[in-house]
Coordinates of C-alpha atoms in Angstrom, one line a residue:
M1 CA 93.4 93.7 115.3
H2 CA 96.1 92.2 113.8
L3 CA 98.2 94.2 111.5
H4 CA 96.4 92.0 108.4
E5 CA 93.8 93.1 109.2
S6 CA 95.2 96.5 109.4
I7 CA 97.4 96.7 105.9
K8 CA 93.9 98.7 104.4
I9 CA 94.3 101.6 106.6
L10 CA 98.0 101.6 106.0
K11 CA 99.1 105.1 105.7
V12 CA 102.0 106.3 103.6
R13 CA 103.0 109.8 103.8
T14 CA 106.5 112.0 102.7
G15 CA 109.0 111.6 105.9
T16 CA 110.4 114.6 107.1
A17 CA 113.1 116.0 109.2
Q18 CA 110.5 113.9 113.1
D19 CA 111.6 110.9 111.5
T20 CA 115.6 110.7 111.9
L21 CA 115.1 108.5 114.6
R22 CA 112.3 106.2 114.0
V23 CA 113.9 105.6 111.3
A24 CA 117.2 104.9 112.1
S25 CA 116.0 102.5 114.8
L26 CA 113.8 100.8 112.5
H27 CA 116.9 100.6 110.1
T28 CA 119.7 99.9 112.4
D29 CA 116.9 96.5 113.9
S30 CA 115.5 95.9 110.5
W31 CA 119.7 94.9 109.8
Q32 CA 120.1 93.6 113.1
A33 CA 117.8 90.9 112.4
A34 CA 117.3 90.7 108.5
Y35 CA 121.6 90.3 108.4
A36 CA 122.3 87.7 112.1
G37 CA 124.5 85.5 110.3
L38 CA 125.2 87.4 107.7
M39 CA 127.1 89.7 109.1
P40 CA 130.0 90.0 112.2
A41 CA 128.1 90.3 115.6
S42 CA 130.7 92.8 116.6
Y43 CA 128.8 95.1 113.2
L44 CA 125.4 94.7 113.9
D45 CA 125.4 94.8 117.8
G46 CA 128.6 97.1 118.2
P47 CA 129.0 100.4 116.1
L48 CA 125.9 99.6 113.8
R49 CA 123.3 102.2 115.3
D50 CA 125.3 105.2 115.9
Q51 CA 126.1 105.1 111.7
Q52 CA 122.2 104.7 111.0
A53 CA 121.5 107.3 113.2
G54 CA 124.1 110.0 112.1
M55 CA 123.5 108.7 108.4
W56 CA 119.9 109.5 108.5
K57 CA 120.4 113.3 110.8
S58 CA 122.5 113.9 108.3
R59 CA 119.9 113.1 105.7
L60 CA 116.9 114.4 107.5
A61 CA 118.3 117.4 108.5
P62 CA 116.2 120.6 107.9
T63 CA 118.9 122.0 105.9
A64 CA 119.4 119.0 103.3
Q65 CA 115.3 119.9 102.6
R66 CA 115.8 120.6 98.4
D67 CA 112.1 121.1 97.3
G68 CA 109.9 119.3 99.7
D69 CA 112.9 115.9 99.0
M70 CA 115.5 115.0 102.0
A71 CA 119.5 115.6 101.4
G72 CA 118.7 114.8 97.6
G73 CA 116.2 111.8 98.6
H74 CA 113.0 110.6 99.2
L75 CA 111.4 109.3 102.3
L76 CA 108.8 107.2 103.1
I77 CA 107.5 106.0 106.2
A78 CA 104.7 103.2 106.1
E79 CA 102.4 103.9 109.8
H80 CA 99.7 102.5 111.6
G81 CA 98.5 104.9 113.6
M82 CA 101.8 106.5 115.9
D83 CA 103.8 103.2 115.1
L84 CA 106.2 103.6 112.6
L85 CA 105.6 100.3 110.4
G86 CA 108.3 100.9 107.6
F87 CA 110.6 102.8 104.9
A88 CA 111.1 104.0 102.4
Y89 CA 113.6 105.8 100.8
L90 CA 115.2 107.2 96.7
I91 CA 118.0 108.7 95.4
P92 CA 118.3 110.2 92.1
G93 CA 121.5 109.5 90.5
H94 CA 123.6 111.5 87.9
D95 CA 123.3 108.1 85.3
G96 CA 119.9 108.5 85.2
R97 CA 118.0 105.3 87.1
I98 CA 117.7 106.1 91.1
L99 CA 118.1 103.8 93.8
L100 CA 116.0 103.1 96.5
D101 CA 118.7 103.0 99.0
N102 CA 116.4 101.3 102.3
L103 CA 113.3 99.6 101.4
H104 CA 112.4 98.5 105.5
V105 CA 110.0 97.2 107.6
D106 CA 109.6 97.1 111.4
P107 CA 110.8 92.9 111.7
A108 CA 108.1 92.0 114.0
H109 CA 105.3 93.0 110.9
T110 CA 107.3 91.9 107.9
G111 CA 105.1 89.4 105.2
G112 CA 102.3 91.3 105.8
G113 CA 102.8 93.8 102.8
I114 CA 103.7 96.5 104.0
G115 CA 107.4 95.5 102.0
R116 CA 104.7 96.3 98.9
C117 CA 103.3 98.9 99.5
L118 CA 105.4 100.4 100.5
L119 CA 107.7 99.3 96.8
R120 CA 105.2 100.6 94.9
H121 CA 104.2 104.3 96.9
A122 CA 108.9 104.4 95.7
L123 CA 108.0 102.5 91.9
T124 CA 105.0 105.3 92.3
W125 CA 107.0 108.2 92.7
A126 CA 109.6 107.2 90.5
A127 CA 107.2 106.9 88.5
T128 CA 105.5 110.4 88.4
T129 CA 108.3 113.0 88.9
R130 CA 111.4 111.1 87.4
P131 CA 109.3 109.3 84.4
G132 CA 111.3 107.4 82.3
Q133 CA 113.6 106.5 84.7
S134 CA 114.5 103.2 85.8
V135 CA 114.8 101.4 89.5
Y136 CA 117.3 99.4 91.5
L137 CA 119.2 98.2 94.5
E138 CA 120.8 96.3 95.9
V139 CA 120.7 93.4 98.6
L140 CA 123.2 91.0 99.7
R141 CA 122.9 87.7 98.3
D142 CA 122.5 85.6 100.3
N143 CA 119.4 87.4 101.9
T144 CA 117.8 85.5 100.5
R145 CA 114.2 86.1 102.1
A146 CA 114.3 90.1 100.2
T147 CA 115.9 88.8 96.8
A148 CA 112.8 86.7 96.4
F149 CA 110.4 89.9 97.5
Y150 CA 112.7 91.7 94.7
A151 CA 112.3 88.8 92.8
K152 CA 108.2 87.9 92.9
A153 CA 107.4 91.9 92.7
G154 CA 109.2 92.3 89.0
G155 CA 113.4 93.2 89.8
H156 CA 115.0 91.5 87.7
A157 CA 118.9 91.2 88.5
T158 CA 121.3 92.8 86.5
A159 CA 124.5 92.8 88.7
A160 CA 126.6 91.2 91.0
R161 CA 129.6 92.5 92.9
L162 CA 131.0 93.0 96.7
A163 CA 129.6 95.5 99.2
R164 CA 132.2 97.1 101.2
F165 CA 131.3 98.2 104.5
P166 CA 132.9 100.6 106.8
T167 CA 134.6 98.3 109.1
G168 CA 136.2 96.1 106.3
F169 CA 134.5 93.1 105.4
E170 CA 132.2 92.5 102.1
L171 CA 129.6 90.9 101.1
P172 CA 128.2 89.7 97.6
E173 CA 125.3 91.7 97.2
I174 CA 123.3 91.3 93.9
E175 CA 121.6 94.2 92.6
Y176 CA 117.9 94.0 90.7
T177 CA 116.4 97.1 88.4
W178 CA 113.2 97.9 88.2
H179 CA 112.8 99.4 84.0
A180 CA 110.3 101.8 83.4
D181 CA 107.7 99.6 81.9
A182 CA 107.7 97.6 85.0
I183 CA 107.5 100.4 86.8
N184 CA 104.1 101.3 85.3
A185 CA 102.7 98.3 85.7
Y186 CA 103.9 97.6 89.2
A187 CA 103.3 101.6 90.3
T188 CA 99.3 100.6 89.0
G189 CA 98.8 97.3 89.5
H190 CA 98.2 95.3 86.4

């Protein structure tokens, strides 16, 4: 069965600490696929895997749980059977907005609707748990596949800046925002 056929039985659930290793691995694989040629290979093939593993271990540690959320955020897992196909992680901010800090799909399954499904679930979570708040994300400007995806999904470019990475390089990024009315429309499929 092709994934396009099985998207109808894709399961999206709240992530737990048991998802740490799989999420960290998929996150690294996604960056290596999407950012090859954009980020230094020495970073993608070097410290990235350990950095992602450390971040997700901290975020998803059982002691980081608060009211069903992890480290102040909320993890959504997209699965088909036992296969992790993607994830999204949202962090409510002190500024009244919600950061969609991560939305990643297994590089072997991009273009099959998993990203749209995760975005819909993420926006539904935001509309349900934090009504009236905007959702935003930051994406590398030169990640044209992602920028096209977010624009098509109703995100509005609201800022441009430089993203600074722990190993000392900088890359231009764009902030996309969904305001409350757009969130409700996208979450309900209108």
